Coordinates of C-alpha atoms and ligand atoms in Angstrom, one line a residue:
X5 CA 11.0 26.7 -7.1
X6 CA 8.6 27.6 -10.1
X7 CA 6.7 25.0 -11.1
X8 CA 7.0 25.5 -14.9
X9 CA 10.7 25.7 -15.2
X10 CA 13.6 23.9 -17.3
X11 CA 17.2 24.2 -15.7
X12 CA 19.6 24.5 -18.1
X13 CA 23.0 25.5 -18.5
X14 CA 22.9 26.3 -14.4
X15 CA 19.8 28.7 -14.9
X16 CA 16.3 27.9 -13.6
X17 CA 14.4 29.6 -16.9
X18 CA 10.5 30.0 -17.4
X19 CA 9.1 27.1 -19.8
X20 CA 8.4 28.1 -22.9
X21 CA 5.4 25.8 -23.1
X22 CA 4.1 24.3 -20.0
X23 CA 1.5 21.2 -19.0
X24 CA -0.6 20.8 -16.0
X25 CA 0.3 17.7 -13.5
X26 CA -2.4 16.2 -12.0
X27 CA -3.3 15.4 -8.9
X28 CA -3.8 11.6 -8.7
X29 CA -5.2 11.1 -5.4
X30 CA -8.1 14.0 -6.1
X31 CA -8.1 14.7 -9.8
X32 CA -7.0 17.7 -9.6
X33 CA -4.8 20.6 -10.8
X34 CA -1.4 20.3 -8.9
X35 CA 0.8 22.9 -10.8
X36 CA 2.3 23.2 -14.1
X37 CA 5.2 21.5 -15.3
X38 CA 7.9 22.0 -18.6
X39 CA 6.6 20.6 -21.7
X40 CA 10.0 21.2 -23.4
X41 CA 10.6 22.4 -26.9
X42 CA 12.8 21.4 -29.1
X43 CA 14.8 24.5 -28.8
X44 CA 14.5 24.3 -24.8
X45 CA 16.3 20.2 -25.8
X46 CA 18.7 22.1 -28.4
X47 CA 20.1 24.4 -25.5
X48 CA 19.9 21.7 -22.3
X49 CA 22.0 19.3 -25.4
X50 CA 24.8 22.0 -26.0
X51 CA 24.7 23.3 -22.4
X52 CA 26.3 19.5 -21.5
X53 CA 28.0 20.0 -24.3
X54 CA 30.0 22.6 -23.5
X55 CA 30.4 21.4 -19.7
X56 CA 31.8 18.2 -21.0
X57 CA 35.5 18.3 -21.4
X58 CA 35.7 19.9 -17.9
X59 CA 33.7 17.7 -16.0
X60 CA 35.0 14.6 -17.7
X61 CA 38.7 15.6 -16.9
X62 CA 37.7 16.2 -13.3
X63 CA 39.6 14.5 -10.3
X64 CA 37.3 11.7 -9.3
X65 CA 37.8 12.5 -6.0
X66 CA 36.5 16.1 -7.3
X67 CA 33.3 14.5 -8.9
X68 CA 32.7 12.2 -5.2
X69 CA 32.7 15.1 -3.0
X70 CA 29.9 17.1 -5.2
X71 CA 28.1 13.8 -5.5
X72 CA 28.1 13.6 -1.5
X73 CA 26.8 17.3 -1.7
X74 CA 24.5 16.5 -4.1
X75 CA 23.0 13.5 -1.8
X76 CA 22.7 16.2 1.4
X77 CA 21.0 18.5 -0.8
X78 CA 18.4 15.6 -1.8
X79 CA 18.1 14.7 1.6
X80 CA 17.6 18.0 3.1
X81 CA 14.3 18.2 0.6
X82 CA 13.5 15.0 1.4
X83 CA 10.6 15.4 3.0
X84 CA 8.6 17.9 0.7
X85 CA 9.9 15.8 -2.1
X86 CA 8.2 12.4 -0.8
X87 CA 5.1 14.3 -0.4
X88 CA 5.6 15.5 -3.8
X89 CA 5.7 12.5 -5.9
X90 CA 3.2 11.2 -4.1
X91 CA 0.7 14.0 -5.1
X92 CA 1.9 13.4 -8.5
X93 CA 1.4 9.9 -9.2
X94 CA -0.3 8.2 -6.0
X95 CA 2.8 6.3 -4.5
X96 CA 1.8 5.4 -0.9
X97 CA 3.9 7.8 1.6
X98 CA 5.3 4.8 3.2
X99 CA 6.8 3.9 -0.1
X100 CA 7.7 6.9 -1.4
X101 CA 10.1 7.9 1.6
X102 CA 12.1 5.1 0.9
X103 CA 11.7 5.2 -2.7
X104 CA 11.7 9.0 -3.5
X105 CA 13.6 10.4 -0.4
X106 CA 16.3 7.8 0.6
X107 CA 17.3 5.9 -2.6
X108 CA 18.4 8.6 -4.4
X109 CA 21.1 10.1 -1.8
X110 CA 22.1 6.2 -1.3
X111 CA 22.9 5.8 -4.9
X112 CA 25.0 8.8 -4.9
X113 CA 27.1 7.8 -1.8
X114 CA 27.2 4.1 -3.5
X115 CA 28.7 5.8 -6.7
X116 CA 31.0 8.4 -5.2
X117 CA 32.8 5.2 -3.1
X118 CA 33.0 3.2 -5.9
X119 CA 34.9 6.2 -8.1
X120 CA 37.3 7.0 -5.0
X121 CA 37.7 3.0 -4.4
X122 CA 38.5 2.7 -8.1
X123 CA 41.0 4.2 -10.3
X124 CA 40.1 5.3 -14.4
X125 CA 43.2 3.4 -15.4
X126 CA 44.8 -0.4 -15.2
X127 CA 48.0 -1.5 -16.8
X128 CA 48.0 -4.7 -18.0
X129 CA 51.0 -6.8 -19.1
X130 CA 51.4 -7.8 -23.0
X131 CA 53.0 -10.5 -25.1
X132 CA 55.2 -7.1 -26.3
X133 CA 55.1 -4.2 -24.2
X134 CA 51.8 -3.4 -22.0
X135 CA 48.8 -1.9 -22.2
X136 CA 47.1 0.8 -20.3
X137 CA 43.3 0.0 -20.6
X138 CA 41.3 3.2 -19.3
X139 CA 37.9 3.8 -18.4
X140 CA 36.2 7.3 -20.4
X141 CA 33.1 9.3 -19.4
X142 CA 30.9 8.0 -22.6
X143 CA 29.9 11.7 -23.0
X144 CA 26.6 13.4 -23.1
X145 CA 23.8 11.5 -21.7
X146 CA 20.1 11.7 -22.2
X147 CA 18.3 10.0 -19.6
X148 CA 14.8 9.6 -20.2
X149 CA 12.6 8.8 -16.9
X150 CA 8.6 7.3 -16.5
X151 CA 6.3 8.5 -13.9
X152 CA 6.5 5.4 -11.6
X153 CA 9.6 5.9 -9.3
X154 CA 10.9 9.4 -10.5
X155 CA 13.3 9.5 -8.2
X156 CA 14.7 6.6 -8.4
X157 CA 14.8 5.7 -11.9
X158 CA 16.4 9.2 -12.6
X159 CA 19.0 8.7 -9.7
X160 CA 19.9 5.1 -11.4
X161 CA 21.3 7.1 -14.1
X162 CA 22.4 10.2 -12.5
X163 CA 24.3 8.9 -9.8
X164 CA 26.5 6.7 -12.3
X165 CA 26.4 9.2 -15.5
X166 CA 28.0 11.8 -13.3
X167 CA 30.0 9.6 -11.3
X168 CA 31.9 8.4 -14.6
X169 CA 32.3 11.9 -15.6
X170 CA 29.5 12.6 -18.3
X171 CA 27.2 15.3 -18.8
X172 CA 23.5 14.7 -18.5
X173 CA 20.1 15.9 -19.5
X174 CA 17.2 14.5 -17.8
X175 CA 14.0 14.7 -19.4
X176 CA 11.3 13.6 -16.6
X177 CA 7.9 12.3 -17.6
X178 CA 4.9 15.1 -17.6
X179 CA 2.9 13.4 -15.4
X180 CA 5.9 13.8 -12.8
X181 CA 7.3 17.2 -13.8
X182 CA 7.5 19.0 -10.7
X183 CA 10.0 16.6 -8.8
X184 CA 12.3 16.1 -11.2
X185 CA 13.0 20.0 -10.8
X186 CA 14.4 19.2 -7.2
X187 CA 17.2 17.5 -8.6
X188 CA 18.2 21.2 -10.5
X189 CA 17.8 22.8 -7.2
X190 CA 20.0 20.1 -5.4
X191 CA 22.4 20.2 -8.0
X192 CA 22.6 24.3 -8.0
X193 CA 23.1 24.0 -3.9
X194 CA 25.4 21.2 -4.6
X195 CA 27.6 23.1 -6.5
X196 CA 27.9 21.4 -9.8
X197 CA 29.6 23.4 -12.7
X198 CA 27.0 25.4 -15.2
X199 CA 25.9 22.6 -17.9
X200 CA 26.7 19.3 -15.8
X201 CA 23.0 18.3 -15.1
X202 CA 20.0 20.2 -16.8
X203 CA 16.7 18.8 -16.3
X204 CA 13.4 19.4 -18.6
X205 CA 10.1 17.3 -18.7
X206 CA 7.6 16.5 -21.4
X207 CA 6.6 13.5 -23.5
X208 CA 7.5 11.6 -26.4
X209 CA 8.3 14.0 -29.0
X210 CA 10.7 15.6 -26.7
X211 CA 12.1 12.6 -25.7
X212 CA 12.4 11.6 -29.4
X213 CA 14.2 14.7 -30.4
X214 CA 16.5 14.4 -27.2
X215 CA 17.3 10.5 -28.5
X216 CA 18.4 11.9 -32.2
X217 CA 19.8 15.2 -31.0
X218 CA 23.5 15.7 -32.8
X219 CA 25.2 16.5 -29.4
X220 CA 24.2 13.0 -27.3
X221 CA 26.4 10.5 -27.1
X222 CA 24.2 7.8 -24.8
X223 CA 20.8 7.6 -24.2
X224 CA 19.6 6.1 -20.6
X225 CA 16.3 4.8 -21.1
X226 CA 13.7 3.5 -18.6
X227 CA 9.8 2.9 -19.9
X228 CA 7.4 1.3 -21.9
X229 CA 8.3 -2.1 -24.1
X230 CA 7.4 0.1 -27.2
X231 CA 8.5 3.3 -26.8
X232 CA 11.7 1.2 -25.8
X233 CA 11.5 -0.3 -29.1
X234 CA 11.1 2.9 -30.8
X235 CA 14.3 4.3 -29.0
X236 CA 16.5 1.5 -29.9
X237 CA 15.7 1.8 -33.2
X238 CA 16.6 5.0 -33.4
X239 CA 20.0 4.2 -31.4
X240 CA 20.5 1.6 -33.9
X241 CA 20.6 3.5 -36.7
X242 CA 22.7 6.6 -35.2
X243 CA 24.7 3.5 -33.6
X244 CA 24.6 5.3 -30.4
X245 CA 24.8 3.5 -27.4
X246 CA 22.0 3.1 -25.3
X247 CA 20.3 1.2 -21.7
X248 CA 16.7 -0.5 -21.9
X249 CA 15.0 -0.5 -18.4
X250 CA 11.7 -1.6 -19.8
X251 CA 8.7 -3.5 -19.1
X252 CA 7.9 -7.1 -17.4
X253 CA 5.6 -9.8 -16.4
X254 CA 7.2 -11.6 -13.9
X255 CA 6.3 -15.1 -12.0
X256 CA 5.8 -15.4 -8.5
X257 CA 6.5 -19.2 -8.7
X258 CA 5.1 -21.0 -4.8
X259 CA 6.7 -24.2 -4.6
X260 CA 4.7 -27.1 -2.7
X261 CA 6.6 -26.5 0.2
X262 CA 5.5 -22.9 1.0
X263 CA 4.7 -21.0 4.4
X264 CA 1.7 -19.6 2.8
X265 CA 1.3 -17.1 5.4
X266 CA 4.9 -15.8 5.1
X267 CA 4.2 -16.0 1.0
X268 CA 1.3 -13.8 0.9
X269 CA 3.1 -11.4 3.3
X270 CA 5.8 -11.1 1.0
X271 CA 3.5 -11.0 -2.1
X272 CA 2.1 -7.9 -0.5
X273 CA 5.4 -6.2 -1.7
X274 CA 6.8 -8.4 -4.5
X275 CA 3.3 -8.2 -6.4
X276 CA 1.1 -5.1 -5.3
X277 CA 4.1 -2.4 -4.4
X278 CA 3.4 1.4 -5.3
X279 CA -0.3 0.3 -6.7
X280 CA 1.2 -2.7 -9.2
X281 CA 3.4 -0.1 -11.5
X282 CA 6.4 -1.2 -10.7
X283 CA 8.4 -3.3 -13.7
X284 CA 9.7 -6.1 -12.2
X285 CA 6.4 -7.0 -9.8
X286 CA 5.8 -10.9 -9.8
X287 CA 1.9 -10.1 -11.0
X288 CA 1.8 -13.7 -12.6
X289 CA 0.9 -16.1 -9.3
X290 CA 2.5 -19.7 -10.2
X291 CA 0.6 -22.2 -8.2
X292 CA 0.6 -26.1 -7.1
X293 CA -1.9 -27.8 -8.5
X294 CA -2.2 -29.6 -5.1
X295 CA -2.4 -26.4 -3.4
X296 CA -4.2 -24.6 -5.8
X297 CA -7.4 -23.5 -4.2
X298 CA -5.6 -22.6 -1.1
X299 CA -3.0 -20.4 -2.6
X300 CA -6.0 -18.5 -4.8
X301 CA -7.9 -18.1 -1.5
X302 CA -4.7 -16.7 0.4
X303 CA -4.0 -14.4 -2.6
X304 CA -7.5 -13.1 -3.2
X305 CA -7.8 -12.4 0.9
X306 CA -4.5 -10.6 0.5
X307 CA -6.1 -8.1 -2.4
X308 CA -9.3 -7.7 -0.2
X309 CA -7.2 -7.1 3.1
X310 CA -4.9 -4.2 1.2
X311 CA -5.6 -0.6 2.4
X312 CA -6.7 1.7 -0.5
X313 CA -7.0 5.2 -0.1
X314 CA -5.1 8.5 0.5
X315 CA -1.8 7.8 -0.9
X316 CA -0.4 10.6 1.9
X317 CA -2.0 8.0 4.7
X318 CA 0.5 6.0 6.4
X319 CA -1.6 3.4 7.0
X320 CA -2.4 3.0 3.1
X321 CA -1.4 0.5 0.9
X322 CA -2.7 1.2 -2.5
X323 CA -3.5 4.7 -3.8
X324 CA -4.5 5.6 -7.0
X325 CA -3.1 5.0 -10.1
X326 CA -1.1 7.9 -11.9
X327 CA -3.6 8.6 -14.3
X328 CA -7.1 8.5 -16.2
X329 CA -5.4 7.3 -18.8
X330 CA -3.7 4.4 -16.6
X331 CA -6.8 3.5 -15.1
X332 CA -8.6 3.4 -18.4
X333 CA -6.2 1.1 -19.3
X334 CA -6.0 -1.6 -16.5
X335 CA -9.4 -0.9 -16.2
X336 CA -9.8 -2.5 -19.9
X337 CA -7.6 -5.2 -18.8
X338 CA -10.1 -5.9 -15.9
X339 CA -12.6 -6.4 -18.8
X340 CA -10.3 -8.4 -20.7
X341 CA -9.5 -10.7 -18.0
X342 CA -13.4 -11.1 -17.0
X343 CA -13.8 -12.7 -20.5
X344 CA -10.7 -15.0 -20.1
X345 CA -10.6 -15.8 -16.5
X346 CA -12.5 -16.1 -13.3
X347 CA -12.3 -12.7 -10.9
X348 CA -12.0 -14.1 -7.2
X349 CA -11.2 -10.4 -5.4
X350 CA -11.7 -6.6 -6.8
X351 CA -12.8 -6.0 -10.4
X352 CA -13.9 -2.7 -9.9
X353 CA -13.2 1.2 -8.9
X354 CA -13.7 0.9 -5.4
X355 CA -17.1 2.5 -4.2
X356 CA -15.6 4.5 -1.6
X357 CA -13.1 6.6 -3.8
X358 CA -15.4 8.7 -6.0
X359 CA -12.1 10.9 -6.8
X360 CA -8.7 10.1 -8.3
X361 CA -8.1 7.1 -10.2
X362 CA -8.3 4.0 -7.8
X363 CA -9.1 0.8 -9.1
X364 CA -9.4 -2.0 -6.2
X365 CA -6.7 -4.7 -6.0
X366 CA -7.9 -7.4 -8.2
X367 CA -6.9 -11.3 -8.7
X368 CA -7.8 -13.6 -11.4
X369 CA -7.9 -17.4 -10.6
X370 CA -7.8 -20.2 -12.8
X371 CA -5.3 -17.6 -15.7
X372 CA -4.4 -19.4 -18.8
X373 CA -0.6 -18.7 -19.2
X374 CA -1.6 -17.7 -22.9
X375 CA -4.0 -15.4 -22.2
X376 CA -3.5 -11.7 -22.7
X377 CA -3.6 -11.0 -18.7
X378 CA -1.2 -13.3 -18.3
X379 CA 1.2 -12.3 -21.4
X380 CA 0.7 -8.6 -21.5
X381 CA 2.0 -6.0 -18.9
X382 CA -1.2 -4.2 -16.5
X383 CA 1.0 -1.9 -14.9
X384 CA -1.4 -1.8 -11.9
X385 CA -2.8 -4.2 -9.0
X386 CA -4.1 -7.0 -11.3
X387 CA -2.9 -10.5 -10.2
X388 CA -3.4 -13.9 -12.1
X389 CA -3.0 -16.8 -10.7
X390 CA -1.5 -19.9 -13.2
X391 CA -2.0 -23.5 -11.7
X392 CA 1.5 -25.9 -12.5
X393 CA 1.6 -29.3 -11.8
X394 CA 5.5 -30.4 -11.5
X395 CA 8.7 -27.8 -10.6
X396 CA 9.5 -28.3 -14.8
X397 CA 6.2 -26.8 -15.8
X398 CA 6.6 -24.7 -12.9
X399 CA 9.9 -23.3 -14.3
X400 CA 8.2 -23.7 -18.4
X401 CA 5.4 -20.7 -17.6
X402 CA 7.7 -18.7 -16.1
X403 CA 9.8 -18.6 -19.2
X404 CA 6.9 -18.6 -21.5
X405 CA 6.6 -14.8 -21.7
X406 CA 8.1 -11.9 -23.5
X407 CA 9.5 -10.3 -20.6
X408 CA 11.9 -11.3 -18.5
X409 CA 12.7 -8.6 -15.7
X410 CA 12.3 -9.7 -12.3
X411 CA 10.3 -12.9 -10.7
X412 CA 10.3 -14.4 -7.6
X413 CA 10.6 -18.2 -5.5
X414 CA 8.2 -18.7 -2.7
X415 CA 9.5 -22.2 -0.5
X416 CA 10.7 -23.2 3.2
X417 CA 14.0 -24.2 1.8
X418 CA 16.1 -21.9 -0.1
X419 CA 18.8 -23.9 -1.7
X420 CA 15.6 -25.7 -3.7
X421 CA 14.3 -21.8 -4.5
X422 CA 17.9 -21.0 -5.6
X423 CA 17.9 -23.6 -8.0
X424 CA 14.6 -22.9 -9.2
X425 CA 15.9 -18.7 -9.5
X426 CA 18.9 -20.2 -11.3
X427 CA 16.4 -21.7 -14.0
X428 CA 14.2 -18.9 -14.7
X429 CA 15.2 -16.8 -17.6
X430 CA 15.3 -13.1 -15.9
X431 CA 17.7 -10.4 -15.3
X432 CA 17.2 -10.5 -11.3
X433 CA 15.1 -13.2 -9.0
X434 CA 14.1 -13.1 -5.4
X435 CA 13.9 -16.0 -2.8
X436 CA 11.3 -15.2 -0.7
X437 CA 11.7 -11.2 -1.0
X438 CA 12.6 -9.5 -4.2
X439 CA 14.4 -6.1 -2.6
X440 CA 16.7 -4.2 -5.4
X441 CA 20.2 -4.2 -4.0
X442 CA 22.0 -1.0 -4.7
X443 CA 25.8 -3.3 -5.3
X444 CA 24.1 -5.4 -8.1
X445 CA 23.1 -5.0 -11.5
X446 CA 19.4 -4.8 -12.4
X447 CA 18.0 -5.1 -15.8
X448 CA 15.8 -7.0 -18.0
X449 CA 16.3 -9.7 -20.8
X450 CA 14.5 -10.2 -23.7
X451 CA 11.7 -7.5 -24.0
X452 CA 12.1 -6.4 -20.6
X453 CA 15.6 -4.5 -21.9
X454 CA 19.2 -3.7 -22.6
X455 CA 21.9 -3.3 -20.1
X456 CA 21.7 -3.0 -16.7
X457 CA 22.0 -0.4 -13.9
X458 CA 23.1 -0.2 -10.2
X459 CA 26.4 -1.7 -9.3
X460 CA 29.9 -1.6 -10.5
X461 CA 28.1 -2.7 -14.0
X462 CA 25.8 0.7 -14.2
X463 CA 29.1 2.6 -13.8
X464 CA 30.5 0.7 -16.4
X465 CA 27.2 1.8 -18.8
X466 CA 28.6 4.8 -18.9
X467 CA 31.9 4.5 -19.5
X468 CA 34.3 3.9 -22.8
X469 CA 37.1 1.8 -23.0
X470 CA 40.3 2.8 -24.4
X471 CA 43.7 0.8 -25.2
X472 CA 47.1 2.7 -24.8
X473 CA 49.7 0.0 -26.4
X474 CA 53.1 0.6 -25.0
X475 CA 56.6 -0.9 -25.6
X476 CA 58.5 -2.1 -22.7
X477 CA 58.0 -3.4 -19.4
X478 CA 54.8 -1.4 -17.4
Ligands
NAD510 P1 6.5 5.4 -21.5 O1 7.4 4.5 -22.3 O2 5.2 5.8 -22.1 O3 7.3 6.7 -21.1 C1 8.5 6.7 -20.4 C2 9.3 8.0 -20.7 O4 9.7 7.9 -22.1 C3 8.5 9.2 -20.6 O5 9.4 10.3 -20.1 C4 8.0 9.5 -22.0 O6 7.8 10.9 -22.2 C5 9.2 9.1 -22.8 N1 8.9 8.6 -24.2 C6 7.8 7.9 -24.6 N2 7.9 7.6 -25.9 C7 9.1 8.0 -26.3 C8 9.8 8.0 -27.5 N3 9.3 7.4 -28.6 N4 11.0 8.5 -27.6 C9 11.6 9.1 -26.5 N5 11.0 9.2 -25.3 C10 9.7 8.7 -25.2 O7 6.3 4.6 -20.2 P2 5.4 5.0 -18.9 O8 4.0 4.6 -19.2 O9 5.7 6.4 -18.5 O10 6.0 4.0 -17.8 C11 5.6 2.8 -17.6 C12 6.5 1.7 -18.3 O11 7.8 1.8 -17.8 C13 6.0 0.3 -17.9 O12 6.0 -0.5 -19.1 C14 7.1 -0.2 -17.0 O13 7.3 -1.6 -17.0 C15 8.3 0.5 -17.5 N6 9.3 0.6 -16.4 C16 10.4 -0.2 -16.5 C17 11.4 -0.1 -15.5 C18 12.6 -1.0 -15.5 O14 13.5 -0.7 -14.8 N7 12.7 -2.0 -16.4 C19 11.2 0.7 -14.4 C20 10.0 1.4 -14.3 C21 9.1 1.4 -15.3

């Protein structure tokens, strides 16, 4: 593979401009990736294009049996892939094997069932006649992917997109270039017709021209709150249908009732996975007041206990974050948070990690709901911990944010922490885990997004419906 490609219209060609990825354990010079130009976006655009009518009139038994290639292909790479996006933007190993190597293939398999379960068409009776209601590849996609799970997030719009018969162009993040080129070579081996998938990478003004480009039809979005923004904007005024996977600031509410041992276990995944950039991590702590200084002791011993270092360590838990610029930021955030709050673990780059960009897990105790560290998105392993004082308040923070992604219950009893879930205004909720579930739709509300993905309901995304009216009986 040449690590400053663009694979279009079934070719692996030379980029015509290219940007270095970083390493973000060690600071250093991994390879170079595409930064696409607009006429690199013009040609992946028309190469779907032209692949379109094909693959959207294709069997969908057809389509299932190169998505099952395509899922071997990925997992015969597997390994060299996990390593790979773990070089790029400091997921631990442990994580990213799951994450990077499994999930993808998994989705795939998940999608090809669901197309051979289901058919495209239903009839259903009318007051005259009936109607044939059919399901339509939307068209040309543009799925645009962040650096944080690039794997993943591009699979959860792959793996349906192609599934419902569209054509897709993937533009990958730079900071996560190289990996996204595995999904041409997979695709290549796979077999997919020239023009079905064509991948590039590059930032925002190729992501821009790929939203507003004549020959999309949808645009599949996962990122930033404002660049989100920016996008739907943009659809808006094209009225072109498009999916929000954006940002959040989710609440790890612990009920009085808590195993705090078994809370601060599962904390360790639902608020510090892959370094604290992951959307939906429950990075605000809701505590009793009754158990207040307890629960901030539990939750600052977790942060001290976590193992940071060499993200390709199986024994760590937090590598670096994916960039200077990342660090820079939650670094100011650290600063911001000193001046509003009271640091109880972290604060700092840890002494020990001279290289990369590691900033030690960090929790702030005795967090103002209003204050920015509790209202504005870190992306990295900054906690804050929010005393409550009845299950109502408990339920009132939660809700008082602009986000509204993910969010968890912490409680021996889990009818009382589904009731609590129910209240909580968020597109998904965990009781005592938060794990996504490939069979059930994930998404955001308010800020946090538009639409959801996974499930029979990211198939849907990216299909059209049409009404044939009949006379007669069916
Ligand atoms: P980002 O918004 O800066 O970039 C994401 C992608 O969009 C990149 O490929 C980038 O090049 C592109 N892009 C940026 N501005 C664009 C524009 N105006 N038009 C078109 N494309 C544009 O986000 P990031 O910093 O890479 O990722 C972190 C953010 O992603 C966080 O806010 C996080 O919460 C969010 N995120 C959300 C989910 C979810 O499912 N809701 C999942 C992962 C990450």
């Amino acid at each position: 593979m040449s690590t400053a490609s663009v694979f279009i219209a079934g070719q692996f060609r030379t980029a015509e401009r290219t940007e270095p990825v970083i390493e973000a354990a060690t600071g250093e010079l991994l390879g170079h990736g595409s930064s696409a130009t607009e006429s690199e976006v013009d040609d992946a655009v028309a190469a779907a294009r032209a692949a379109l009518p094909a693959w959207s009139a294709t069997a969908a038994g057809e389509r299932a049996a190169l998505l099952l290639r395509f899922a071997d292909a990925l997992l015969a790479r597997s390994a060299t892939t996990n390593e790979l996006c773990t070089r790029e933007n400091g997921m631990p190993i442990r994580l990213s094997k799951g994450a990077n190597g499994m999930f993808p293939a998994v989705l795939l398999r998940y999608y090809a069932d669901l197309i051979t379960a289901g058919g495209d068409e239903e009839i259903r009776p009318a007051l005259i006649g009936h109607t044939i209601v059919r399901r339509e590849a939307v068209g040309v996609v543009a799925a645009i992917t962040p650096w944080n799970y690039p794997q993943a997030l591009a699979a959860m719009k792959l793996a349906p997109g192609l599934a419902a018969g569209c054509t897709m162009v993937l533009k990958a993040a730079p900071e996560t270039a190289l990996d996204a080129l595995v999904f041409a070579e997979a695709a290549a081996e796979a077999g997919f017709p020239a023009g079905v998938l064509n991948v590039v990478a590059g930032g925002p003004a190729a992501g821009a021209h790929l939203v507003t480009h004549p020959g999309v039809d949808k645009v599949a979005f996962t990122g930033s709150t404002g660049a989100g923004r920016s996008i739907a904007e943009m659809c808006g005024r094209l009225l072109r249908p498009v999916t929000l996977e954006l940002g959040g600031k989710s609440a790890a509410i612990i009920l009085d009732d808590a195993d705090l041992a078994a809370t601060v276990k599962g904390l360790k995944n639902a608020s510090f996975v892959n370094n604290g950039q992951t959307c939906h991590l429950s990075s605000r702590i809701l505590a009793p007041r009754s158990r207040y200084a307890e629960v901030v002791d539990a939750v600052a011993a977790l942060a001290d206990g976590l193992t940071v270092g060499d993200p390709l360590d199986k024994a760590t838990d937090v590598g670096p974050l994916v960039s200077d610029r990342q660090r820079r930021r939650v670094l100011d955030y650290i600063d911001i948070g000193k001046a509003e709050a009271k640091l109880v673990a972290g604060g700092a780059v840890p002494a020990d990690q001279p290289h990369g960009w590691f900033v030690s897990p960090t929790v702030f105790a005795d967090v103002d709901n209003s204050s920015r560290i509790a209202q504005e998105e870190v992306f990295g392993p900054v906690l804050a911990v929010i005393p409550y004082d009845t299950e109502e308040q408990a339920v009132a923070i939660a809700n008082d944010s602009e986000f509204g992604l993910g969010g968890t219950v912490w409680t021996t009893d889990a009818d009382r922490g589904t009731e609590i879930a129910r209240r909580v205004h968020t597109g998904s909720i965990g009781v005592n885990d938060y794990q996504l579930d490939v069979a059930a739709p994930f998404g955001g509300v308010k800020s946090s997004g538009l639409g959801r993905e996974l499930g029979p309901e990211g198939l849907a995304a990216y299909q059209q419906l049409k009404s044939i009216y009949r006379v007669g009986p069916a």
